[in-house]
Amino acid sequence: KAGVTQTPRYLIKTRGQQVTLSCSPISGHRSVSWYQQTPGQGLQFLFEYFSETQRNKGNFPGRFSGRQFSNSRSEMNVSTLELGDSALYLCASSLDSLSRGYFGPGTRLTVT
Amino acid sequence: QQQVKQSPQSLIVQKGGISIINCAYENTAFDYFPWYQQFPGKGPALLIAIRPDVSEKKEGRFTISFNKSAKQFSLHIMDSQPGDSATYFCAASIRGSQGNLIFGKGTKLSVKP
């Protein structure tokens, strides 16, 4: 089985712009979670989707949003980018919320 | 109460030695405790996980010890190898919510040959 795919792998944006990141889960997996990883804050949970519904949301401002499509692929969007949004954004897929998660390689976002 | 505290931040071990990383938590609703290994440029990979109904779980050279009363758990890497050099994260989640992991800050392990 192919692993979790995240696109793009690297992205450079300017402050104030918006960005959309994509995650394709492992085939058959219906749950997708997103995490932000920074040197200072570590790995922080953003949100979790299951069957197109947001199940949980972390403590991030409303500029961070996501969605999941009927094929389980997920996107996250960050509007009005700030310098502090520079991070590695990781998604993890699992069969359901009771199963182990498999992480993708991440998207490295740099905001200048 | 949602925090998971991990120590040490960094660890240097000789090849063949035992690496020990510790984590502590406060939320008694946590019931799933995984450990992840991350190499530079890669996403975290699940190493081993434990639930609070057992005190120890071993998979190959990796062992989790769990102390429910102390709300602590630790990862032991036996016979550490240079290829084990990576950053290790402990995490915790509430039952039915394994997609919502609370991570420790990570431990950077270096195994010297």
PDB file of C-alpha atoms in Angstrom:
ATOM      1  CA  LYS A   1       0.000   0.000   0.000  1.00  0.00           C
ATOM      2  CA  ALA A   2       1.169   3.496  -0.716  1.00  0.00           C
ATOM      3  CA  GLY A   3       1.815   5.642   2.324  1.00  0.00           C
ATOM      4  CA  VAL A   4       0.383   9.006   3.245  1.00  0.00           C
ATOM      5  CA  THR A   5       1.058  11.592   0.554  1.00  0.00           C
ATOM      6  CA  GLN A   6       1.354  15.296   1.234  1.00  0.00           C
ATOM      7  CA  THR A   7       1.638  17.986  -1.402  1.00  0.00           C
ATOM      8  CA  PRO A   8       3.434  20.184  -1.910  1.00  0.00           C
ATOM      9  CA  ARG A   9       6.492  19.154   0.071  1.00  0.00           C
ATOM     10  CA  TYR A  10       7.920  22.659   0.257  1.00  0.00           C
ATOM     11  CA  LEU A  11       6.227  26.019  -0.001  1.00  0.00           C
ATOM     12  CA  ILE A  12       7.344  29.618   0.381  1.00  0.00           C
ATOM     13  CA  LYS A  13       4.682  32.268   0.905  1.00  0.00           C
ATOM     14  CA  THR A  14       4.596  35.930   1.812  1.00  0.00           C
ATOM     15  CA  ARG A  15       3.006  37.308   4.962  1.00  0.00           C
ATOM     16  CA  GLY A  16      -0.669  38.051   4.391  1.00  0.00           C
ATOM     17  CA  GLN A  17      -1.151  35.439   1.677  1.00  0.00           C
ATOM     18  CA  GLN A  18      -3.149  32.264   2.076  1.00  0.00           C
ATOM     19  CA  VAL A  19      -2.083  28.682   1.494  1.00  0.00           C
ATOM     20  CA  THR A  20      -3.741  25.306   0.926  1.00  0.00           C
ATOM     21  CA  LEU A  21      -2.015  22.044   1.782  1.00  0.00           C
ATOM     22  CA  SER A  22      -3.180  18.629   0.665  1.00  0.00           C
ATOM     23  CA  CYS A  23      -3.067  15.190   2.276  1.00  0.00           C
ATOM     24  CA  SER A  24      -3.962  11.886   0.636  1.00  0.00           C
ATOM     25  CA  PRO A  25      -4.409   9.158   3.260  1.00  0.00           C
ATOM     26  CA  ILE A  26      -3.567   5.498   2.921  1.00  0.00           C
ATOM     27  CA  SER A  27      -6.172   3.716   0.820  1.00  0.00           C
ATOM     28  CA  GLY A  28      -9.097   2.664   2.994  1.00  0.00           C
ATOM     29  CA  HIS A  29      -8.286   5.060   5.808  1.00  0.00           C
ATOM     30  CA  ARG A  30     -11.136   7.373   6.736  1.00  0.00           C
ATOM     31  CA  SER A  31      -9.558   9.462   9.489  1.00  0.00           C
ATOM     32  CA  VAL A  32      -7.112  12.274   8.825  1.00  0.00           C
ATOM     33  CA  SER A  33      -5.449  14.446  11.469  1.00  0.00           C
ATOM     34  CA  TRP A  34      -3.284  17.510  10.956  1.00  0.00           C
ATOM     35  CA  TYR A  35      -0.400  18.663  13.145  1.00  0.00           C
ATOM     36  CA  GLN A  36       1.909  21.667  13.154  1.00  0.00           C
ATOM     37  CA  GLN A  37       5.550  21.049  14.093  1.00  0.00           C
ATOM     38  CA  THR A  38       7.864  23.906  15.092  1.00  0.00           C
ATOM     39  CA  PRO A  39      11.160  23.897  17.011  1.00  0.00           C
ATOM     40  CA  GLY A  40       9.655  25.988  19.790  1.00  0.00           C
ATOM     41  CA  GLN A  41       6.215  24.452  20.275  1.00  0.00           C
ATOM     42  CA  GLY A  42       6.884  20.928  19.046  1.00  0.00           C
ATOM     43  CA  LEU A  43       4.045  18.901  17.565  1.00  0.00           C
ATOM     44  CA  GLN A  44       0.637  20.471  18.066  1.00  0.00           C
ATOM     45  CA  PHE A  45      -2.722  19.057  17.032  1.00  0.00           C
ATOM     46  CA  LEU A  46      -4.680  21.153  14.560  1.00  0.00           C
ATOM     47  CA  PHE A  47      -7.772  19.121  13.681  1.00  0.00           C
ATOM     48  CA  GLU A  48      -9.106  15.660  12.946  1.00  0.00           C
ATOM     49  CA  TYR A  49     -11.544  14.622  10.253  1.00  0.00           C
ATOM     50  CA  PHE A  50     -13.491  11.403   9.921  1.00  0.00           C
ATOM     51  CA  SER A  51     -15.849  10.688   7.031  1.00  0.00           C
ATOM     52  CA  GLU A  52     -15.887  14.350   6.000  1.00  0.00           C
ATOM     53  CA  THR A  53     -16.771  15.584   9.506  1.00  0.00           C
ATOM     54  CA  GLN A  54     -14.465  17.493  11.818  1.00  0.00           C
ATOM     55  CA  ARG A  55     -14.271  15.478  15.042  1.00  0.00           C
ATOM     56  CA  ASN A  56     -11.767  17.484  17.033  1.00  0.00           C
ATOM     57  CA  LYS A  57     -10.082  20.838  16.784  1.00  0.00           C
ATOM     58  CA  GLY A  58      -6.927  22.053  18.491  1.00  0.00           C
ATOM     59  CA  ASN A  59      -6.229  25.433  19.985  1.00  0.00           C
ATOM     60  CA  PHE A  60      -5.435  27.380  16.819  1.00  0.00           C
ATOM     61  CA  PRO A  61      -6.965  30.610  15.519  1.00  0.00           C
ATOM     62  CA  GLY A  62      -9.766  30.585  12.972  1.00  0.00           C
ATOM     63  CA  ARG A  63      -7.257  31.373  10.218  1.00  0.00           C
ATOM     64  CA  PHE A  64      -6.551  27.648  10.231  1.00  0.00           C
ATOM     65  CA  SER A  65      -9.267  25.575   8.629  1.00  0.00           C
ATOM     66  CA  GLY A  66      -9.611  22.230   6.971  1.00  0.00           C
ATOM     67  CA  ARG A  67     -11.929  19.911   5.175  1.00  0.00           C
ATOM     68  CA  GLN A  68     -12.172  16.326   4.066  1.00  0.00           C
ATOM     69  CA  PHE A  69     -13.589  15.065   0.818  1.00  0.00           C
ATOM     70  CA  SER A  70     -15.671  11.968   0.136  1.00  0.00           C
ATOM     71  CA  ASN A  71     -12.544  10.087  -1.014  1.00  0.00           C
ATOM     72  CA  SER A  72     -10.964  10.863   2.414  1.00  0.00           C
ATOM     73  CA  ARG A  73      -8.422  13.271   0.958  1.00  0.00           C
ATOM     74  CA  SER A  74      -8.029  16.297   3.167  1.00  0.00           C
ATOM     75  CA  GLU A  75      -6.931  19.870   2.743  1.00  0.00           C
ATOM     76  CA  MET A  76      -5.974  22.468   5.265  1.00  0.00           C
ATOM     77  CA  ASN A  77      -6.008  26.181   4.613  1.00  0.00           C
ATOM     78  CA  VAL A  78      -4.242  28.978   6.397  1.00  0.00           C
ATOM     79  CA  SER A  79      -5.385  32.491   5.600  1.00  0.00           C
ATOM     80  CA  THR A  80      -3.595  35.771   6.255  1.00  0.00           C
ATOM     81  CA  LEU A  81      -0.265  34.065   6.839  1.00  0.00           C
ATOM     82  CA  GLU A  82       1.970  35.259   9.656  1.00  0.00           C
ATOM     83  CA  LEU A  83       5.697  34.702  10.085  1.00  0.00           C
ATOM     84  CA  GLY A  84       4.934  32.419  13.015  1.00  0.00           C
ATOM     85  CA  ASP A  85       3.032  30.054  10.725  1.00  0.00           C
ATOM     86  CA  SER A  86       6.346  28.852   9.315  1.00  0.00           C
ATOM     87  CA  ALA A  87       6.401  25.194  10.266  1.00  0.00           C
ATOM     88  CA  LEU A  88       6.285  21.607   9.119  1.00  0.00           C
ATOM     89  CA  TYR A  89       2.659  20.607   8.637  1.00  0.00           C
ATOM     90  CA  LEU A  90       2.062  16.909   9.076  1.00  0.00           C
ATOM     91  CA  CYS A  91      -0.967  14.823   8.404  1.00  0.00           C
ATOM     92  CA  ALA A  92      -1.654  11.369   9.776  1.00  0.00           C
ATOM     93  CA  SER A  93      -4.183   8.876   8.506  1.00  0.00           C
ATOM     94  CA  SER A  94      -5.836   5.970  10.259  1.00  0.00           C
ATOM     95  CA  LEU A  95      -8.651   3.553   9.655  1.00  0.00           C
ATOM     96  CA  ASP A  96     -10.682   5.202  12.376  1.00  0.00           C
ATOM     97  CA  SER A  97     -10.119   7.063  15.640  1.00  0.00           C
ATOM     98  CA  LEU A  98      -9.352   3.822  17.488  1.00  0.00           C
ATOM     99  CA  SER A  99      -6.519   2.825  15.169  1.00  0.00           C
ATOM    100  CA  ARG A 100      -2.868   3.830  15.001  1.00  0.00           C
ATOM    101  CA  GLY A 101      -1.990   6.772  12.849  1.00  0.00           C
ATOM    102  CA  TYR A 102       0.525   6.837  10.004  1.00  0.00           C
ATOM    103  CA  PHE A 103       2.223  10.150   9.342  1.00  0.00           C
ATOM    104  CA  GLY A 104       3.092  11.596   5.984  1.00  0.00           C
ATOM    105  CA  PRO A 105       6.430  13.321   5.279  1.00  0.00           C
ATOM    106  CA  GLY A 106       4.946  16.767   5.858  1.00  0.00           C
ATOM    107  CA  THR A 107       4.815  20.062   4.004  1.00  0.00           C
ATOM    108  CA  ARG A 108       7.500  22.570   4.950  1.00  0.00           C
ATOM    109  CA  LEU A 109       5.904  26.033   4.873  1.00  0.00           C
ATOM    110  CA  THR A 110       8.102  29.105   5.047  1.00  0.00           C
ATOM    111  CA  VAL A 111       6.458  32.507   5.443  1.00  0.00           C
ATOM    112  CA  THR A 112       8.617  35.519   4.557  1.00  0.00           C
TER     113      THR A 112
ATOM    114  CA  GLN B   1      -3.795  19.199  32.371  1.00  0.00           C
ATOM    115  CA  GLN B   2      -3.443  18.415  28.691  1.00  0.00           C
ATOM    116  CA  GLN B   3       0.358  18.478  28.783  1.00  0.00           C
ATOM    117  CA  VAL B   4       2.779  15.635  28.383  1.00  0.00           C
ATOM    118  CA  LYS B   5       6.196  16.447  29.843  1.00  0.00           C
ATOM    119  CA  GLN B   6       9.187  14.686  28.313  1.00  0.00           C
ATOM    120  CA  SER B   7      12.776  14.455  29.488  1.00  0.00           C
ATOM    121  CA  PRO B   8      15.620  14.704  28.757  1.00  0.00           C
ATOM    122  CA  GLN B   9      15.710  17.104  25.807  1.00  0.00           C
ATOM    123  CA  SER B  10      18.813  15.414  24.473  1.00  0.00           C
ATOM    124  CA  LEU B  11      20.637  12.191  25.207  1.00  0.00           C
ATOM    125  CA  ILE B  12      24.010  10.795  24.194  1.00  0.00           C
ATOM    126  CA  VAL B  13      24.535   7.071  24.576  1.00  0.00           C
ATOM    127  CA  GLN B  14      27.364   4.763  23.575  1.00  0.00           C
ATOM    128  CA  LYS B  15      26.679   1.986  21.099  1.00  0.00           C
ATOM    129  CA  GLY B  16      25.355  -1.025  22.936  1.00  0.00           C
ATOM    130  CA  GLY B  17      24.094   1.026  25.869  1.00  0.00           C
ATOM    131  CA  ILE B  18      20.549   1.565  27.132  1.00  0.00           C
ATOM    132  CA  SER B  19      18.686   4.747  26.195  1.00  0.00           C
ATOM    133  CA  ILE B  20      15.957   5.832  28.599  1.00  0.00           C
ATOM    134  CA  ILE B  21      13.435   8.596  27.895  1.00  0.00           C
ATOM    135  CA  ASN B  22      10.778   9.594  30.393  1.00  0.00           C
ATOM    136  CA  CYS B  23       7.337  11.178  30.111  1.00  0.00           C
ATOM    137  CA  ALA B  24       4.774  12.334  32.636  1.00  0.00           C
ATOM    138  CA  TYR B  25       1.151  13.328  32.234  1.00  0.00           C
ATOM    139  CA  GLU B  26      -1.643  14.813  34.329  1.00  0.00           C
ATOM    140  CA  ASN B  27      -4.872  13.964  32.533  1.00  0.00           C
ATOM    141  CA  THR B  28      -6.186  10.669  33.915  1.00  0.00           C
ATOM    142  CA  ALA B  29      -8.514  10.394  30.906  1.00  0.00           C
ATOM    143  CA  PHE B  30      -5.535   9.539  28.690  1.00  0.00           C
ATOM    144  CA  ASP B  31      -5.631   5.879  27.816  1.00  0.00           C
ATOM    145  CA  TYR B  32      -3.312   5.476  24.842  1.00  0.00           C
ATOM    146  CA  PHE B  33       0.417   6.190  25.079  1.00  0.00           C
ATOM    147  CA  PRO B  34       2.479   5.839  21.892  1.00  0.00           C
ATOM    148  CA  TRP B  35       6.111   6.573  21.201  1.00  0.00           C
ATOM    149  CA  TYR B  36       7.184   7.983  17.847  1.00  0.00           C
ATOM    150  CA  GLN B  37      10.587   8.108  16.163  1.00  0.00           C
ATOM    151  CA  GLN B  38      11.393  10.891  13.726  1.00  0.00           C
ATOM    152  CA  PHE B  39      14.378  11.186  11.416  1.00  0.00           C
ATOM    153  CA  PRO B  40      15.297  14.528   9.806  1.00  0.00           C
ATOM    154  CA  GLY B  41      13.098  15.290   6.818  1.00  0.00           C
ATOM    155  CA  LYS B  42      10.609  12.541   7.667  1.00  0.00           C
ATOM    156  CA  GLY B  43       7.299  12.344   9.445  1.00  0.00           C
ATOM    157  CA  PRO B  44       7.087  10.629  12.852  1.00  0.00           C
ATOM    158  CA  ALA B  45       6.785   6.838  12.755  1.00  0.00           C
ATOM    159  CA  LEU B  46       5.038   4.828  15.466  1.00  0.00           C
ATOM    160  CA  LEU B  47       7.513   2.683  17.409  1.00  0.00           C
ATOM    161  CA  ILE B  48       5.475   1.126  20.153  1.00  0.00           C
ATOM    162  CA  ALA B  49       2.359   1.982  22.144  1.00  0.00           C
ATOM    163  CA  ILE B  50       0.781   0.946  25.437  1.00  0.00           C
ATOM    164  CA  ARG B  51      -2.555   1.194  27.197  1.00  0.00           C
ATOM    165  CA  PRO B  52      -2.810   1.715  30.984  1.00  0.00           C
ATOM    166  CA  ASP B  53      -4.035  -1.803  31.725  1.00  0.00           C
ATOM    167  CA  VAL B  54      -0.483  -3.185  31.353  1.00  0.00           C
ATOM    168  CA  SER B  55       2.719  -2.083  33.079  1.00  0.00           C
ATOM    169  CA  GLU B  56       5.182  -3.052  30.384  1.00  0.00           C
ATOM    170  CA  LYS B  57       5.275  -3.799  26.693  1.00  0.00           C
ATOM    171  CA  LYS B  58       8.264  -5.017  24.739  1.00  0.00           C
ATOM    172  CA  GLU B  59       8.830  -5.091  21.002  1.00  0.00           C
ATOM    173  CA  GLY B  60      12.311  -6.115  19.977  1.00  0.00           C
ATOM    174  CA  ARG B  61      14.825  -3.731  21.529  1.00  0.00           C
ATOM    175  CA  PHE B  62      12.103  -1.242  22.528  1.00  0.00           C
ATOM    176  CA  THR B  63      10.256  -1.441  25.857  1.00  0.00           C
ATOM    177  CA  ILE B  64       7.630   0.849  27.351  1.00  0.00           C
ATOM    178  CA  SER B  65       7.327   0.887  31.129  1.00  0.00           C
ATOM    179  CA  PHE B  66       4.093   2.353  32.455  1.00  0.00           C
ATOM    180  CA  ASN B  67       3.363   3.506  36.002  1.00  0.00           C
ATOM    181  CA  LYS B  68      -0.307   4.412  36.248  1.00  0.00           C
ATOM    182  CA  SER B  69      -0.223   5.607  39.873  1.00  0.00           C
ATOM    183  CA  ALA B  70       2.695   7.936  39.187  1.00  0.00           C
ATOM    184  CA  LYS B  71       1.272   8.967  35.800  1.00  0.00           C
ATOM    185  CA  GLN B  72       4.588   8.290  34.151  1.00  0.00           C
ATOM    186  CA  PHE B  73       5.799   6.175  31.274  1.00  0.00           C
ATOM    187  CA  SER B  74       9.189   5.612  29.750  1.00  0.00           C
ATOM    188  CA  LEU B  75      10.868   4.228  26.659  1.00  0.00           C
ATOM    189  CA  HIS B  76      13.880   1.977  26.992  1.00  0.00           C
ATOM    190  CA  ILE B  77      16.027   1.231  23.952  1.00  0.00           C
ATOM    191  CA  MET B  78      18.266  -1.734  24.650  1.00  0.00           C
ATOM    192  CA  ASP B  79      21.548  -2.299  22.799  1.00  0.00           C
ATOM    193  CA  SER B  80      21.317   1.181  21.266  1.00  0.00           C
ATOM    194  CA  GLN B  81      22.731   1.475  17.749  1.00  0.00           C
ATOM    195  CA  PRO B  82      23.925   4.493  15.714  1.00  0.00           C
ATOM    196  CA  GLY B  83      20.908   3.930  13.441  1.00  0.00           C
ATOM    197  CA  ASP B  84      18.679   4.695  16.450  1.00  0.00           C
ATOM    198  CA  SER B  85      19.930   8.291  16.412  1.00  0.00           C
ATOM    199  CA  ALA B  86      16.743  10.290  15.916  1.00  0.00           C
ATOM    200  CA  THR B  87      14.227  12.413  17.811  1.00  0.00           C
ATOM    201  CA  TYR B  88      11.786  10.499  19.965  1.00  0.00           C
ATOM    202  CA  PHE B  89       8.371  11.769  20.996  1.00  0.00           C
ATOM    203  CA  CYS B  90       6.031  10.408  23.606  1.00  0.00           C
ATOM    204  CA  ALA B  91       2.346  11.158  23.198  1.00  0.00           C
ATOM    205  CA  ALA B  92      -1.013  10.516  24.808  1.00  0.00           C
ATOM    206  CA  SER B  93      -4.626  10.563  23.759  1.00  0.00           C
ATOM    207  CA  ILE B  94      -8.067  10.007  25.163  1.00  0.00           C
ATOM    208  CA  ARG B  95      -9.974   6.836  24.343  1.00  0.00           C
ATOM    209  CA  GLY B  96     -11.613   6.975  20.952  1.00  0.00           C
ATOM    210  CA  SER B  97      -9.593  10.018  20.010  1.00  0.00           C
ATOM    211  CA  GLN B  98      -6.282   8.602  18.826  1.00  0.00           C
ATOM    212  CA  GLY B  99      -6.332  11.134  16.019  1.00  0.00           C
ATOM    213  CA  ASN B 100      -5.876  13.842  18.643  1.00  0.00           C
ATOM    214  CA  LEU B 101      -2.442  13.155  20.096  1.00  0.00           C
ATOM    215  CA  ILE B 102      -0.832  15.351  22.739  1.00  0.00           C
ATOM    216  CA  PHE B 103       2.916  15.162  22.169  1.00  0.00           C
ATOM    217  CA  GLY B 104       5.879  15.681  24.460  1.00  0.00           C
ATOM    218  CA  LYS B 105       8.549  18.134  23.294  1.00  0.00           C
ATOM    219  CA  GLY B 106      10.862  15.404  22.040  1.00  0.00           C
ATOM    220  CA  THR B 107      14.241  13.916  22.921  1.00  0.00           C
ATOM    221  CA  LYS B 108      17.110  14.046  20.475  1.00  0.00           C
ATOM    222  CA  LEU B 109      19.055  10.804  20.840  1.00  0.00           C
ATOM    223  CA  SER B 110      22.609  10.424  19.579  1.00  0.00           C
ATOM    224  CA  VAL B 111      24.196   6.996  19.727  1.00  0.00           C
ATOM    225  CA  LYS B 112      27.990   7.177  19.456  1.00  0.00           C
ATOM    226  CA  PRO B 113      29.816   4.315  17.730  1.00  0.00           C
TER     227      PRO B 113
END
